PDB file of C-alpha atoms in Angstrom:
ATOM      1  CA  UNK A 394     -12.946  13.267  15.550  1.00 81.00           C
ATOM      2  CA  UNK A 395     -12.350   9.917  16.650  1.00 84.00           C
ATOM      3  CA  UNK A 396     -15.149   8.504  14.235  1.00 85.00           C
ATOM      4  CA  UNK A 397     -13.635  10.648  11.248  1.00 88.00           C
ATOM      5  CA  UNK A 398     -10.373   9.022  12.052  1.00 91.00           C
ATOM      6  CA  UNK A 399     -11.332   5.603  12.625  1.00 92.00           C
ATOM      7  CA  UNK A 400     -13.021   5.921   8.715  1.00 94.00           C
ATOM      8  CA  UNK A 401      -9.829   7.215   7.632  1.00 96.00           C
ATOM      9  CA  UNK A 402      -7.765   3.867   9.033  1.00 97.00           C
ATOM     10  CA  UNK A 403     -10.399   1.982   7.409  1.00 97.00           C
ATOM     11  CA  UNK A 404     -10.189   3.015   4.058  1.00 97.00           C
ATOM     12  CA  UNK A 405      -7.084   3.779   4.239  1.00 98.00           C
ATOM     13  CA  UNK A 406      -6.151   0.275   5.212  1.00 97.00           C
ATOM     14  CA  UNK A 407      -8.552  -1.315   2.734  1.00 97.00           C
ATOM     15  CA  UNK A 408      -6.177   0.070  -0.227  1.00 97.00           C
ATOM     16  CA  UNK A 409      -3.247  -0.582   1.282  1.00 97.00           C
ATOM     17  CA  UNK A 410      -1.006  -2.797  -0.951  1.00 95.00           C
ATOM     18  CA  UNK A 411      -0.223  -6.239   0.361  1.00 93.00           C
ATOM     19  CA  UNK A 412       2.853  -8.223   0.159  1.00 90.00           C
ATOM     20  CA  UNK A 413       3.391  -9.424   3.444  1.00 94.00           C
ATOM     21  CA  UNK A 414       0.541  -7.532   5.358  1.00 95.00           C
ATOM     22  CA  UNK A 415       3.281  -5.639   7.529  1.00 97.00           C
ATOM     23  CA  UNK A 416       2.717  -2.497   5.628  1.00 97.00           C
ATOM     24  CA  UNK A 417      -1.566  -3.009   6.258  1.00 97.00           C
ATOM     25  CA  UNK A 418      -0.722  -3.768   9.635  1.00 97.00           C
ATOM     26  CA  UNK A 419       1.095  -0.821  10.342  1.00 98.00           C
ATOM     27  CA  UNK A 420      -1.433   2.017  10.110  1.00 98.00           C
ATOM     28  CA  UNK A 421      -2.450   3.278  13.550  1.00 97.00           C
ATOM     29  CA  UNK A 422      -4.391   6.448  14.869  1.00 96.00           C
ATOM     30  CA  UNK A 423      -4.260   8.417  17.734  1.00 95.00           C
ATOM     31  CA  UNK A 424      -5.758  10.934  19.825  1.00 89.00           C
ATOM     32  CA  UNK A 425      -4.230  14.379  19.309  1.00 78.00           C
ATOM     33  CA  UNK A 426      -6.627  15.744  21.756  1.00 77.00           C
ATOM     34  CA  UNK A 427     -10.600  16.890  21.545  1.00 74.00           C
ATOM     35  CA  UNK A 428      -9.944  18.325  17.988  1.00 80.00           C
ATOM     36  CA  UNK A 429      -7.525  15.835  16.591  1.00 89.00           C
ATOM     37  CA  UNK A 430      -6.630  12.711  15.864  1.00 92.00           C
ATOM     38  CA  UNK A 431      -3.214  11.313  14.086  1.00 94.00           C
ATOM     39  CA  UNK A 432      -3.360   8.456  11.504  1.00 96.00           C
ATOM     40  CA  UNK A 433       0.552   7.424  10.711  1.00 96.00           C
ATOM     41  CA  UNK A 434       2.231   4.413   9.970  1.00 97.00           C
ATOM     42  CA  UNK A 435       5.395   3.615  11.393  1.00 97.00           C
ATOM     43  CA  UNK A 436       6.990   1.389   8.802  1.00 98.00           C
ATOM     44  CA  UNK A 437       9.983   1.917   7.171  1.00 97.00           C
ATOM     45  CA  UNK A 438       9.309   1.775   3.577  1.00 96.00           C
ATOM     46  CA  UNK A 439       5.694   3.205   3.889  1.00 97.00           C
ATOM     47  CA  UNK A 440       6.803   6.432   2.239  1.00 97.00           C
ATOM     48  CA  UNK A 441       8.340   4.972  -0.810  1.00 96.00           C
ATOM     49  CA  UNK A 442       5.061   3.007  -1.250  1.00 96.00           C
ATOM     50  CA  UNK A 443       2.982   6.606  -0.804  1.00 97.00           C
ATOM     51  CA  UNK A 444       5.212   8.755  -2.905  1.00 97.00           C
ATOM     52  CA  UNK A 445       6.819   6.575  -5.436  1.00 96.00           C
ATOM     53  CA  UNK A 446      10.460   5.572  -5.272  1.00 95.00           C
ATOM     54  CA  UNK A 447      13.831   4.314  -7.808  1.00 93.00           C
ATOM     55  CA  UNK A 448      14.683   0.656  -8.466  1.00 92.00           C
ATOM     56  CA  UNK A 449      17.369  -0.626  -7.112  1.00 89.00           C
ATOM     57  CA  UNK A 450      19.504  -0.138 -10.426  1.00 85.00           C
ATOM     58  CA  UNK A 451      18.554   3.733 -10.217  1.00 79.00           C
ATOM     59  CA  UNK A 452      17.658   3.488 -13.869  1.00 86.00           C
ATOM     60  CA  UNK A 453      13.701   3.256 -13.182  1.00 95.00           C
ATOM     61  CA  UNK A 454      10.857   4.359 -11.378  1.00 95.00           C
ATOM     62  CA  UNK A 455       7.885   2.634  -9.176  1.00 94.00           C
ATOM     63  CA  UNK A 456       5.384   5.106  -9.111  1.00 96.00           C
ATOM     64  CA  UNK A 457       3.667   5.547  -5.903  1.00 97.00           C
ATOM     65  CA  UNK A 458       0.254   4.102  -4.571  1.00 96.00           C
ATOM     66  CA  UNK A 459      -0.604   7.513  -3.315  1.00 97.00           C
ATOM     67  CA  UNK A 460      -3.103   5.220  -0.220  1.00 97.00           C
ATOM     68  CA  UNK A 461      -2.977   7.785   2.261  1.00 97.00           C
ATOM     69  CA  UNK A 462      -3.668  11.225   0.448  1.00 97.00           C
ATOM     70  CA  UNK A 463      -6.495   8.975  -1.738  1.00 97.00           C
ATOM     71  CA  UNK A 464      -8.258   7.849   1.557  1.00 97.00           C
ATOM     72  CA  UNK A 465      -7.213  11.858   2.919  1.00 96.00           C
ATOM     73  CA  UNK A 466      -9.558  13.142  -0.049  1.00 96.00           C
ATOM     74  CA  UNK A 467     -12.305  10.390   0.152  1.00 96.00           C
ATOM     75  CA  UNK A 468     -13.183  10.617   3.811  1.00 95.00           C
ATOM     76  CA  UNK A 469     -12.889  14.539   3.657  1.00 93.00           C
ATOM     77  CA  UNK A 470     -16.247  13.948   1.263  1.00 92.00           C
ATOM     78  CA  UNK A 471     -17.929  12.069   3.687  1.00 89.00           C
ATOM     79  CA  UNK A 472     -17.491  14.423   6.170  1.00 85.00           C
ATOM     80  CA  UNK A 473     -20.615  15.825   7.223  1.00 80.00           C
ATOM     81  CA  UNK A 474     -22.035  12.680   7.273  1.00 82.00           C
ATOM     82  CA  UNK A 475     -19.675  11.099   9.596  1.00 81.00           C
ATOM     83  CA  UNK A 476     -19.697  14.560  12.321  1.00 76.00           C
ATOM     84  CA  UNK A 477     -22.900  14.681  13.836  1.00 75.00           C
ATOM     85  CA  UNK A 478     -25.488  17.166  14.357  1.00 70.00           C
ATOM     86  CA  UNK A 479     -24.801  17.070  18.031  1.00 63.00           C
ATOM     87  CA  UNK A 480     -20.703  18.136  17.293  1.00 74.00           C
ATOM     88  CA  UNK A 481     -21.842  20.678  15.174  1.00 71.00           C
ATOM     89  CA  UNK A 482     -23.124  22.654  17.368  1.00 77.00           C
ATOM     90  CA  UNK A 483     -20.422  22.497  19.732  1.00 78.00           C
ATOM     91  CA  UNK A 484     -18.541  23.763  16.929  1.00 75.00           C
ATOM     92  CA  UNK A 485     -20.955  26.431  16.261  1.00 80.00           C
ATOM     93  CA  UNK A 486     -20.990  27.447  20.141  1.00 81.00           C
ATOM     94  CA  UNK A 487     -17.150  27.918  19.985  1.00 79.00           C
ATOM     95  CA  UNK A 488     -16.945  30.357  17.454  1.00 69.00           C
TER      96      UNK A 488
END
């Protein structure tokens, strides 16, 4: 999971707006345990940038960059490449 995760930083970094690099920066992953891992990022305007957000008059709209689901979707297709024969068949053992 840790190599899934890793790719998802990357690209998910890699498209990443950049003003001052703090929001690039900010993306980190960790281990949730053997079947997870968590890819967040702790800055404070990070979900305005995601989602979209109102000017500062109220009277507009930015709309958002949508980086994190886009890099969610794209390394979920690259999936069985990145989990390798080996892990699947753990996973096939458990079940």
């Amino acid at each position: 999971m840790k190599r899934v995760g890793v790719q998802a930083q990357r690209t998910v970094e890699n498209v990443t707006p950049v003003d001052t690099g703090t929001l690039r920066r900010g993306w980190t992953l960790s281990s949730g345990g053997l079947m997870a891992v968590t890819l967040s990022n702790g800055v404070e305007y990070a979900p305005f940038i995601e989602n979209g957000h109102r000017t500062r008059g109220g009277g507009g709209w930015v709309p958002g960059h949508f980086m994190l689901r886009d890099s969610i979707k794209a390394v979920e297709s690259q999936l069985g490449s990145l989990i390798t024969p080996q892990f699947q068949k753990v996973l096939e053992g458990m079940l």
